[in-house]
Each structure stands twice: as structure tokens, then as C-alpha cells.
mmCIF file of C-alpha atoms in Angstrom:
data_model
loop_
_atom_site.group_PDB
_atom_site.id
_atom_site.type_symbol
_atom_site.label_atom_id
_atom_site.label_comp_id
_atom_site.label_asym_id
_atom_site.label_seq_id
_atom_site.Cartn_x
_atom_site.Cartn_y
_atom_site.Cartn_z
ATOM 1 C CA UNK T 825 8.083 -25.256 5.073
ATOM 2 C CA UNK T 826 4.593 -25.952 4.233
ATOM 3 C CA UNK T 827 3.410 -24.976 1.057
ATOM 4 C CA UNK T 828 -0.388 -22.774 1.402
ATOM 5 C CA UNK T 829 -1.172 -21.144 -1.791
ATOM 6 C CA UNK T 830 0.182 -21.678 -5.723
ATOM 7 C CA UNK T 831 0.125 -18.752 -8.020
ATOM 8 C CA UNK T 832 -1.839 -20.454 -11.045
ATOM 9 C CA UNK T 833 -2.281 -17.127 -12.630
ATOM 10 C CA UNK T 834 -0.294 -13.851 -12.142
ATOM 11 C CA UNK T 835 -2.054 -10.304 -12.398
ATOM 12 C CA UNK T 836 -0.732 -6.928 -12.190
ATOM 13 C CA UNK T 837 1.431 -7.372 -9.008
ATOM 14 C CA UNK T 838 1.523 -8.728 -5.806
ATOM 15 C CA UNK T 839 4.593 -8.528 -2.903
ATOM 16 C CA UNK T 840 4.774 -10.665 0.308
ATOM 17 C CA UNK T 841 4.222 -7.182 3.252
ATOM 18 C CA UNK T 842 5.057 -7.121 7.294
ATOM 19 C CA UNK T 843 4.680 -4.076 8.932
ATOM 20 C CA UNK T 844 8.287 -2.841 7.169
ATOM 21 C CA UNK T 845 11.649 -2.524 7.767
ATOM 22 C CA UNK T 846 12.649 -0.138 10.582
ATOM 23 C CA UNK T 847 16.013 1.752 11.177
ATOM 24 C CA UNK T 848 17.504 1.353 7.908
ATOM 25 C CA UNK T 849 16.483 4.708 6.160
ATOM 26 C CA UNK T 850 19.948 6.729 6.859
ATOM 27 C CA UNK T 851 21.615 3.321 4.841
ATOM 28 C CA UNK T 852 19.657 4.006 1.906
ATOM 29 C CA UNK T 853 17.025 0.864 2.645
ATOM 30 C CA UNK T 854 13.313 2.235 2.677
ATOM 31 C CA UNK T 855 11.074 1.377 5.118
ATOM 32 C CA UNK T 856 8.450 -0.899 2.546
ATOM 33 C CA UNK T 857 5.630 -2.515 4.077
ATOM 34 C CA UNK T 858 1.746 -2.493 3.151
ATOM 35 C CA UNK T 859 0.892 1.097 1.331
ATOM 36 C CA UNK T 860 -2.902 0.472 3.518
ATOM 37 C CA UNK T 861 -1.317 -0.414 6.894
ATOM 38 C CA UNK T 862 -5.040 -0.398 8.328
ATOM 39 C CA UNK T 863 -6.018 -3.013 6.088
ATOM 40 C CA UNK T 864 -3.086 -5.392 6.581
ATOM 41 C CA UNK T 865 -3.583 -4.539 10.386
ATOM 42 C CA UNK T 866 -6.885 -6.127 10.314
ATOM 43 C CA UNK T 867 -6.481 -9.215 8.079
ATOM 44 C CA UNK T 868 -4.328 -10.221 10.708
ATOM 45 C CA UNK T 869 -6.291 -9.221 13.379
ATOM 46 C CA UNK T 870 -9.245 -10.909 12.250
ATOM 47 C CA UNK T 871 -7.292 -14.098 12.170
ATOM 48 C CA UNK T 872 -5.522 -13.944 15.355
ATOM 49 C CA UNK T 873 -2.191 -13.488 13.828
ATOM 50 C CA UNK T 874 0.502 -11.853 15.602
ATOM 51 C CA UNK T 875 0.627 -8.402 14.001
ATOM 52 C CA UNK T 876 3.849 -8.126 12.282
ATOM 53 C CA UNK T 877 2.742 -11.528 10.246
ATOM 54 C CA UNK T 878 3.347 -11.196 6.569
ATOM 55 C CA UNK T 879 0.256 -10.850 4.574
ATOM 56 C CA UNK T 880 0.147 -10.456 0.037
ATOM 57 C CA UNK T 881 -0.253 -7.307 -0.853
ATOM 58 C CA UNK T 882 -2.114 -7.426 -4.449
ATOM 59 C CA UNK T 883 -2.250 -4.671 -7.081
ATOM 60 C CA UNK T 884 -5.237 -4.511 -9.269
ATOM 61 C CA UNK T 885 -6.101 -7.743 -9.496
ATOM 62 C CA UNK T 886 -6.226 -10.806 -12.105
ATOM 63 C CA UNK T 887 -4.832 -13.891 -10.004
ATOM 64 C CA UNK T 888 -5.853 -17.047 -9.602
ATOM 65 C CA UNK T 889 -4.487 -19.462 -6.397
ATOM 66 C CA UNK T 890 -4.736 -23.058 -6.056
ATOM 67 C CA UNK T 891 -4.779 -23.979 -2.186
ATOM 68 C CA UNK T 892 -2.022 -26.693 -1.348
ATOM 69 C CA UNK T 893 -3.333 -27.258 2.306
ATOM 70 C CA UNK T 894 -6.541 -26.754 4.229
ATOM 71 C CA UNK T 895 -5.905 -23.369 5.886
ATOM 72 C CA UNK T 896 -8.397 -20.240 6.900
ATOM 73 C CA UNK T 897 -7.812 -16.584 5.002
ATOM 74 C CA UNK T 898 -9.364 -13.242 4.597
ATOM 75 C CA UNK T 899 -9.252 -10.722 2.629
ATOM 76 C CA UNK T 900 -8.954 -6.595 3.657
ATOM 77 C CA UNK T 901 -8.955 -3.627 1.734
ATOM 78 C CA UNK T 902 -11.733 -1.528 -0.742
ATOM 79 C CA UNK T 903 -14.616 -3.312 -2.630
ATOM 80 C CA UNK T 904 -13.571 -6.524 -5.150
ATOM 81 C CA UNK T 905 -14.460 -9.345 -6.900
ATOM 82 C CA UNK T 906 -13.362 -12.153 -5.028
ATOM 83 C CA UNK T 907 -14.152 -16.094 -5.749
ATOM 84 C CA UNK T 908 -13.884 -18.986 -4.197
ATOM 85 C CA UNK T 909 -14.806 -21.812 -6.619
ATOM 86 C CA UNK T 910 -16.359 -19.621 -8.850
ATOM 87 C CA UNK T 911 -18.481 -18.255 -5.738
ATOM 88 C CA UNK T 912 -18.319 -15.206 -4.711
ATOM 89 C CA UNK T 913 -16.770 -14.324 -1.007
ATOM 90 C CA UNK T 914 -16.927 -11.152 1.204
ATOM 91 C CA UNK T 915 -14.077 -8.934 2.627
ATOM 92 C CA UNK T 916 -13.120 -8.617 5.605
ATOM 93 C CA UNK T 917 -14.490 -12.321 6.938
ATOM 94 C CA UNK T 918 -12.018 -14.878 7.250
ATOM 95 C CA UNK T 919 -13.159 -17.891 5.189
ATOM 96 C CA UNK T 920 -11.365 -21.609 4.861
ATOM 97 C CA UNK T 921 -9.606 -23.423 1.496
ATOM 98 C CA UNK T 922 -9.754 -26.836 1.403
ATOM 99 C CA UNK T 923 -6.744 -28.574 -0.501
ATOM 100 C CA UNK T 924 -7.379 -27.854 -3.997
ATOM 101 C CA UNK T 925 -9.600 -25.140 -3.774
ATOM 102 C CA UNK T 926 -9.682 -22.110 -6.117
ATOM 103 C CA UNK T 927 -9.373 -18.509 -5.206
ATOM 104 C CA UNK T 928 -9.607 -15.797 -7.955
ATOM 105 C CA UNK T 929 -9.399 -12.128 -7.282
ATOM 106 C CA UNK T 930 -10.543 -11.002 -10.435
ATOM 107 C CA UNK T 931 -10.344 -7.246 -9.731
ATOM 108 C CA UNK T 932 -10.636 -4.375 -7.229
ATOM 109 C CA UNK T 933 -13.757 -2.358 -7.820
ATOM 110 C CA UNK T 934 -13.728 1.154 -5.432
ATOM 111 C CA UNK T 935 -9.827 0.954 -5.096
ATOM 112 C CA UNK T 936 -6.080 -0.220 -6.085
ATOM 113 C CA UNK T 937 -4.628 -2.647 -3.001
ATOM 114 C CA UNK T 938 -5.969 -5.636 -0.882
ATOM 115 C CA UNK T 939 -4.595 -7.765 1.304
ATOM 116 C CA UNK T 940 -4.649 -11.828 1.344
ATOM 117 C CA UNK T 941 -3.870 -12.896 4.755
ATOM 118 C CA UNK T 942 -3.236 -16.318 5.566
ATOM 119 C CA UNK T 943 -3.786 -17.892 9.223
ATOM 120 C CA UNK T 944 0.279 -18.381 10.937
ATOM 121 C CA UNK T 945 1.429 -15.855 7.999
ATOM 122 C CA UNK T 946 2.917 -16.150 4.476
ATOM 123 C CA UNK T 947 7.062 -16.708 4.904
ATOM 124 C CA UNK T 948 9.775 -14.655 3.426
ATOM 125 C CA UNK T 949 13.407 -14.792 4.283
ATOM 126 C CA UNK T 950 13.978 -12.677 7.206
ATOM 127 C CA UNK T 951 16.314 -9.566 5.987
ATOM 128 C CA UNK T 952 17.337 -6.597 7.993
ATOM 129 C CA UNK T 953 14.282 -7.489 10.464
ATOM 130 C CA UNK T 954 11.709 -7.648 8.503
ATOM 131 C CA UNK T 955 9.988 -10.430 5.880
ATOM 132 C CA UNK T 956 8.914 -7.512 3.412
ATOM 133 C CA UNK T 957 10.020 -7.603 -0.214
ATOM 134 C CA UNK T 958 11.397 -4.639 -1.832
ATOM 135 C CA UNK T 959 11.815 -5.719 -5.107
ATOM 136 C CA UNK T 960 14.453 -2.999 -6.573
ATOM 137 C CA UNK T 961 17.423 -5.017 -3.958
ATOM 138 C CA UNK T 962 16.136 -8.420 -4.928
ATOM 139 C CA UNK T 963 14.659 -8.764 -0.906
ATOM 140 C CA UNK T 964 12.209 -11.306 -0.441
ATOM 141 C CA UNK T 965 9.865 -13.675 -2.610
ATOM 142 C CA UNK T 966 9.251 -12.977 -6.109
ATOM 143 C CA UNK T 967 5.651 -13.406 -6.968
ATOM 144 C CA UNK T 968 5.014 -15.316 -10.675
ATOM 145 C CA UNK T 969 3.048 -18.244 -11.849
ATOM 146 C CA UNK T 970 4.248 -21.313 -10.167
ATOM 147 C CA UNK T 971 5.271 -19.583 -6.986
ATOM 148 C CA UNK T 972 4.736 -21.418 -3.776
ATOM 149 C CA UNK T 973 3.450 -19.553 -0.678
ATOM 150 C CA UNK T 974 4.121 -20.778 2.342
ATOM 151 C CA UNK T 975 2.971 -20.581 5.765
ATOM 152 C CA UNK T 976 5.269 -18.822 8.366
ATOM 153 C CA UNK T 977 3.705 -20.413 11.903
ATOM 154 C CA UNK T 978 2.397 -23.441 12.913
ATOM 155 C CA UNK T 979 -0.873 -21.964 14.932
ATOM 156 C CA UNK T 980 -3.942 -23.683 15.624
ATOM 157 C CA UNK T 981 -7.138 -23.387 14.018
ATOM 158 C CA UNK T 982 -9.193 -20.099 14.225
ATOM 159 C CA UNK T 983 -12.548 -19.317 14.321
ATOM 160 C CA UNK T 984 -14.447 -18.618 11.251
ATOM 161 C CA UNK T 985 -14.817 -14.338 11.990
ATOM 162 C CA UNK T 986 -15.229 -10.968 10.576
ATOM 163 C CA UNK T 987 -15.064 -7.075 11.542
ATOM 164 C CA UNK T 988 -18.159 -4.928 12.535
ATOM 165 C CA UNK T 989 -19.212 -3.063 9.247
ATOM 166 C CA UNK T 990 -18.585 0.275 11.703
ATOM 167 C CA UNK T 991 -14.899 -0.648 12.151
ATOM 168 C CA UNK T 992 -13.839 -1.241 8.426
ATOM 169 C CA UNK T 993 -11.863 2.018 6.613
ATOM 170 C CA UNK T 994 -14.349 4.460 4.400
ATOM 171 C CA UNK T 995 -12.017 5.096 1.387
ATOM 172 C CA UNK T 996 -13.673 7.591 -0.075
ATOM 173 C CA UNK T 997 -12.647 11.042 0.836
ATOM 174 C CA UNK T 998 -12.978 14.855 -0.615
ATOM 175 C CA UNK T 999 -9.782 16.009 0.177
ATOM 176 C CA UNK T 1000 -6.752 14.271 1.607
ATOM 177 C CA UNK T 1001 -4.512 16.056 4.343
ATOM 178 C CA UNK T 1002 -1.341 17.024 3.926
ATOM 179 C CA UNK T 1003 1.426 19.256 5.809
ATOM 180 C CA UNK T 1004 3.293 22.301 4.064
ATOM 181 C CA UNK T 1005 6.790 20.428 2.875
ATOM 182 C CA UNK T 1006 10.409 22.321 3.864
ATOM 183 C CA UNK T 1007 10.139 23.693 0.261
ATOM 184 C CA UNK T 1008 6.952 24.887 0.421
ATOM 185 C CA UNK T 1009 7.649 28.841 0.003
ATOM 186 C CA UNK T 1010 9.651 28.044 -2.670
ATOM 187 C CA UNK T 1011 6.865 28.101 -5.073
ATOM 188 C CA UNK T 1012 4.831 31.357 -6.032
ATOM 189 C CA UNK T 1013 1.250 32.352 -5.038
ATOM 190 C CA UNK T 1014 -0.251 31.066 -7.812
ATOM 191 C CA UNK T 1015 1.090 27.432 -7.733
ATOM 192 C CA UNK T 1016 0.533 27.501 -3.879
ATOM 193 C CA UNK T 1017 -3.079 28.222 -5.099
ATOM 194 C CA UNK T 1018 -3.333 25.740 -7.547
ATOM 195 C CA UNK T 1019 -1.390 22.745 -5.690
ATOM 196 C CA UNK T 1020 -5.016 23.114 -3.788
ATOM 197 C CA UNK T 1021 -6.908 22.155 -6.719
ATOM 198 C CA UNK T 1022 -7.853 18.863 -8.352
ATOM 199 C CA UNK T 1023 -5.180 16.494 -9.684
ATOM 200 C CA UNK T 1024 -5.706 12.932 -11.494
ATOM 201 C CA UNK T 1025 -3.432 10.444 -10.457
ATOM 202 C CA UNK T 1026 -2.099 8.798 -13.936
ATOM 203 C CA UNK T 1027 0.008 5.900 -12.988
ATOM 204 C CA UNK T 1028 2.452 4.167 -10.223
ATOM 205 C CA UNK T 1029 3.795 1.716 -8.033
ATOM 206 C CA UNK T 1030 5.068 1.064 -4.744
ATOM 207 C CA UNK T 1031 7.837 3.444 -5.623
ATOM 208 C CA UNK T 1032 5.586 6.509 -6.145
ATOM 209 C CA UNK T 1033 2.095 7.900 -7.550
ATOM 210 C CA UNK T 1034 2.340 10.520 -10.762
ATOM 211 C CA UNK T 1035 -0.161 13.423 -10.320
ATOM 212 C CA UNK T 1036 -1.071 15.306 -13.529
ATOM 213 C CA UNK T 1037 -2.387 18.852 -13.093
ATOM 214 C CA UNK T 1038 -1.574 22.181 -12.947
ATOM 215 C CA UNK T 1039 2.324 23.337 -13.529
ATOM 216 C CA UNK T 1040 3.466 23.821 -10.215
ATOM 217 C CA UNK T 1041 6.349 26.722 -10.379
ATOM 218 C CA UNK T 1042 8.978 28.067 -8.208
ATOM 219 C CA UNK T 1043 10.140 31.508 -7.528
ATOM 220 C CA UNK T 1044 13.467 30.706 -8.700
ATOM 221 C CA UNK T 1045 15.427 27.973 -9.728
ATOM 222 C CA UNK T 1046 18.240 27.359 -7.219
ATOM 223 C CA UNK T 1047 19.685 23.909 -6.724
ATOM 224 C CA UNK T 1048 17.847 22.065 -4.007
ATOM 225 C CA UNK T 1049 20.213 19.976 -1.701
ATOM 226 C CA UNK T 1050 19.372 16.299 -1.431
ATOM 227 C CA UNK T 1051 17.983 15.346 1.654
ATOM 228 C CA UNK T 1052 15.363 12.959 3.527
ATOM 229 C CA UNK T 1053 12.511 12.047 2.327
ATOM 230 C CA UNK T 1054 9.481 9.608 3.528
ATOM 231 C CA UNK T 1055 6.309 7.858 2.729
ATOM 232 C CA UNK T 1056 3.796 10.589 1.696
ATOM 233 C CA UNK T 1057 6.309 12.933 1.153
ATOM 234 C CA UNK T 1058 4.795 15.117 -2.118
ATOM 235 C CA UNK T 1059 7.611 16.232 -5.112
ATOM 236 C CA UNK T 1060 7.779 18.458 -7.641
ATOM 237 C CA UNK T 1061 9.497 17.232 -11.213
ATOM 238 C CA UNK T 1062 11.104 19.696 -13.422
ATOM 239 C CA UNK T 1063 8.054 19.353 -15.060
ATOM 240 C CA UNK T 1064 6.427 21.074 -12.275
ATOM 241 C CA UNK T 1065 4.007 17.854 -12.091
ATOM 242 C CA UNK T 1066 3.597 16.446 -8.298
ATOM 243 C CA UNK T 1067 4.851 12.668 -7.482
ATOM 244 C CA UNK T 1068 3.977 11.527 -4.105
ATOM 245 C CA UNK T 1069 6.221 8.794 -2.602
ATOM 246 C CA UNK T 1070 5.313 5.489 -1.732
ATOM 247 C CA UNK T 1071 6.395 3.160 0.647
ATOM 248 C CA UNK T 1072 9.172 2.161 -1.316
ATOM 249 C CA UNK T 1073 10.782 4.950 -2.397
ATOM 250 C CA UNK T 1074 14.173 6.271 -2.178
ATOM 251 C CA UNK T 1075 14.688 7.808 1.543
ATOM 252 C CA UNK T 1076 16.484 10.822 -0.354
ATOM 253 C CA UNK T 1077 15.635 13.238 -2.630
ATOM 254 C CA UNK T 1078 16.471 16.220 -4.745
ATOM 255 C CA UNK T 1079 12.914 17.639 -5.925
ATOM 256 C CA UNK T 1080 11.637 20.049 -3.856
ATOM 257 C CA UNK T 1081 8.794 18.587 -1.585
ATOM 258 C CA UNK T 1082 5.950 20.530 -1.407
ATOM 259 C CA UNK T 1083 4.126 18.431 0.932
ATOM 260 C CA UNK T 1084 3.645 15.559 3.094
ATOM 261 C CA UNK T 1085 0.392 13.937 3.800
ATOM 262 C CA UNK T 1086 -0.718 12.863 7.010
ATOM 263 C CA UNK T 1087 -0.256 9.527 8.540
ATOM 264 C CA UNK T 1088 -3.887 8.870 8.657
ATOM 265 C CA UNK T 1089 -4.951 9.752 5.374
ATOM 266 C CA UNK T 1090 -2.120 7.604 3.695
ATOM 267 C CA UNK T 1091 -4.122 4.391 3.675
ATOM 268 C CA UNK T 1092 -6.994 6.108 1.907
ATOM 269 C CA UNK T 1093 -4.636 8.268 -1.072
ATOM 270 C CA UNK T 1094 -2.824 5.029 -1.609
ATOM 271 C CA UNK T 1095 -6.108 2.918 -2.757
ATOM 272 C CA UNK T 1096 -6.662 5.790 -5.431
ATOM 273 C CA UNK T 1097 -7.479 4.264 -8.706
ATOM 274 C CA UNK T 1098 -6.162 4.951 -12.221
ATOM 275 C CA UNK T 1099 -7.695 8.677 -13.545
ATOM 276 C CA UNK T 1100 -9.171 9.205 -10.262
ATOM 277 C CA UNK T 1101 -9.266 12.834 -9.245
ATOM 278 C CA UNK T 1102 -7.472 13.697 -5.681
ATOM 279 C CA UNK T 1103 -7.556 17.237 -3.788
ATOM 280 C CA UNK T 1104 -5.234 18.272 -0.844
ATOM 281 C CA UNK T 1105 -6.005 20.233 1.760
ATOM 282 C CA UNK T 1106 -3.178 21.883 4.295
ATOM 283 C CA UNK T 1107 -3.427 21.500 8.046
ATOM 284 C CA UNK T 1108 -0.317 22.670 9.228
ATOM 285 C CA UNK T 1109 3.474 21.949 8.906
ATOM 286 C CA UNK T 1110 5.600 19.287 10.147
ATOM 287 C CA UNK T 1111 7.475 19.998 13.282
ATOM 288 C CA UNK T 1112 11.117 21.043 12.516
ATOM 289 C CA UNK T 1113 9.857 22.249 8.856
#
């Protein structure tokens, strides 16, 4: 394999995405994959890649890459700090490393995720159909200092392009949309009320988001049976606090969900930042709910 990028410093986090791993959910294996599947969409769009390439998904921040290769990148997601030799670089415009070049992300400004795609794709062992790493089961690359990135496909050079300002995602949002959850009328009036409110999201991972607000409550406490759960899906702990699931996140459950947000609005709740305030709004139910 040919090596593309070394990890000279390690931020928060970072995990080697494709578009997930399909069929797998009634074995217990979650679906992973980029939390902003628009964003990964288009770094690899942008580039030409074929769109189930594997792109870095970066948390936060703080890393530091020396480039092993001449190769083209770009970079999707919210607002950040990006550098290549100490100049600064703009999203969503691919933009070439020449063999010992240095690319910093220093930090994400109006959001939490980006995407570094690289032209022919970052490689990861192939498991269960797809190159994503879900960490928890020890699939796919670990990211640390010293790691080598390397390039999936041989592909030709690209040209040097970007998207139309009117094409790239507005983060910002009032309220995110969600669907009333199978549990839903298990809570009373009030807490229905209130799960309508403001809550500030207070920490997470790809695993889930913590919510802290207003004490949810149910009419009663009955057991809940275990059962399916997905990306978006919205619980409530025993300490009637919300958690909303992330993309990898176990495909069962015994908290009551509440909620599930909508599809679309996933890419936008996921790139909420730490203390940020976040409102739902219901639109409906899911269909067999």
C-alpha cells in the first residue's frame, strides 16, 4: 500500500468512515459510518471518488499530518481552522500536498465533525462489507501518532475543484425534527411538554450525545422490553435525562425512546458543539410506531 498521510500529532479523535456497514444490525453490529453523511458525501464528490470511498472523520480538532506522497484532498463539514504550511486553506475546495507538506486542523469553529478526504480513498481492512472502524470490536485502523494512512485506489489525478457556496449544508438550525418514539405516551403531559423545550448537549461520542434538561417522567414505571434501536433514535435514562444515539450505538435498547429524529436533520444535530442549546420539534410518527 502506499502510504498518504502520517499522524504527527493526535487530537481529540479521528476514525477512518465509508458510508457504513449494512445488514448486520439483527447480529448486534451497528451500522457506523460518518455521523454528517452529507459532508462525507461531498468530499468525495468533489474529488471524483467513488462514493463509498473511506474518508477521516475528525472530532474537535488538534492534529497535525505530515504528507508522505504528493496527493490532492479536501476538507467538508462546519467552519475550521485549517493550515497548510502554516497557511490557512478553505473547506470544501480540494487542494494538493506535496511530499512533506504540513496539514494542521487546529480546531472546528461553528461545529464538532469534518471530514479529510483523500483522492482514491484512505484504506481500512475490509470487514463485514464495509472499511468503517467501530472501535468498541477492534474493526478497522486505530488512529494515534505515528499512524500511517494509506491510499485505497490508484486513480488519476483530479482537477483542483470546489462546491457552489449554494450547495454546501447550513448547520445552523432552530429546532431539529424528530418523530414521536414507540414509547412516546409513556411519559405524562408535562414531560411531553417539556421534551419540547431547550436542552444543552453536555458531552459524547460516536456512541451517543447526553442532553441535560428538564426531568423527563413516565406515567408509570413498568419494565420496558429491549428492542431495536437506530441512529437518531432519542432515550430516556433513569435519570429522566435524554441520550440520543449515534451512529455507533448499540442496535438494542432498554430505555424507553421518546423520539427519533429525522434523516435529514441528523447531519446538522450531530455537528452540535459542547454546551450548545438544541430544541426538537415533532412532525409526526414513524410508520409502524
Amino acid at each position: 500500500m502506499e502510504g498518504l498521510l502520517k499522524i504527527i500529532k493526535m487530537g481529540v479523535y479521528a476514525s477512518i468512515q465509508d458510508q457504513g456497514r449494512f445488514s448486520y444490525r439483527r447480529f448486534g453490529v451497528p451500522q457506523s459510518g460518518p455521523m454528517d453523511r452529507v459532508s462525507h458525501y461531498y468530499g468525495n464528490y468533489i474529488l471524483g471518488n467513488i462514493v463509498n470511498s473511506p474518508s477521516l472523520e475528525i472530532f474537535v480538532g488538534g492534529f497535525k499530518f505530515q504528507a508522505l506522497q504528493d496527493n490532492t484532498y479536501v476538507i467538508t463539514g462546519p467552519n475550521a481552522e485549517c493550515y497548510v504550511n502554516g497557511e490557512l486553506i478553505p473547506l470544501w475546495k480540494a487542494f494538493e500536498l506535496k511530499k512533506d507538506d504540513c496539514l494542521e486542523i487546529k480546531r472546528i469553529i461553528d461545529g464538532n465533525i469534518i471530514y479529510l478526504s483523500a483522492l482514491g480513498g484512505f484504506a481500512n481492512e475490509l470487514i463485514l462489507g464495509s472499511r468503517s472502524t467501530y472501535d468498541l470490536a477492534n474493526m478497522g485502523l486505530e488512529c494515534r501518532e505515528g499512524t500511517i494512512l494509506n491510499r485505497l485506489n490508484n486513480v488519476e489525478k483530479c482537477e483542483i475543484r470546489g462546491l457552489y457556496p449554494k450547495y454546501i449544508p447550513n448547520y445552523s438550525k432552530n429546532k431539529i425534527r424528530v418523530y414521536k418514539g414507540p414509547h412516546f405516551d409513556l411519559f405524562d403531559e408535562e414531560s411531553k411538554e417539556l421534551f419540547m423545550k431547550k436542552f444543552q448537549y453536555i458531552g459524547g461520542n460516536r456512541m451517543g450525545y447526553y442532553l441535560k434538561g428538564a426531568s423527563l417522567k413516565r406515567t408509570c414505571e413498568q419494565d420496558i422490553l429491549s428492542e431495536a434501536t437506530q441512529f437518531g433514535s432519542i432515550q430516556v435514562m433513569s435519570n429522566g435525562q435524554p441520550v440520543v444515539l449515534m451512529a455507533d450505538s448499540q442496535t438494542i435498547g432498554g430505555y424507553p425512546i421518546i423520539a427519533t429524529i429525522v434523516e435529514e436533520d441528523l447531519p446538522i444535530f450531530v455537528q452540535t458543539k459542547m454546551f450548545d442549546e438544541v430544541q426538537f420539534e415533532i412532525v409526526g410518527e414513524l410508520n409502524g410506531y
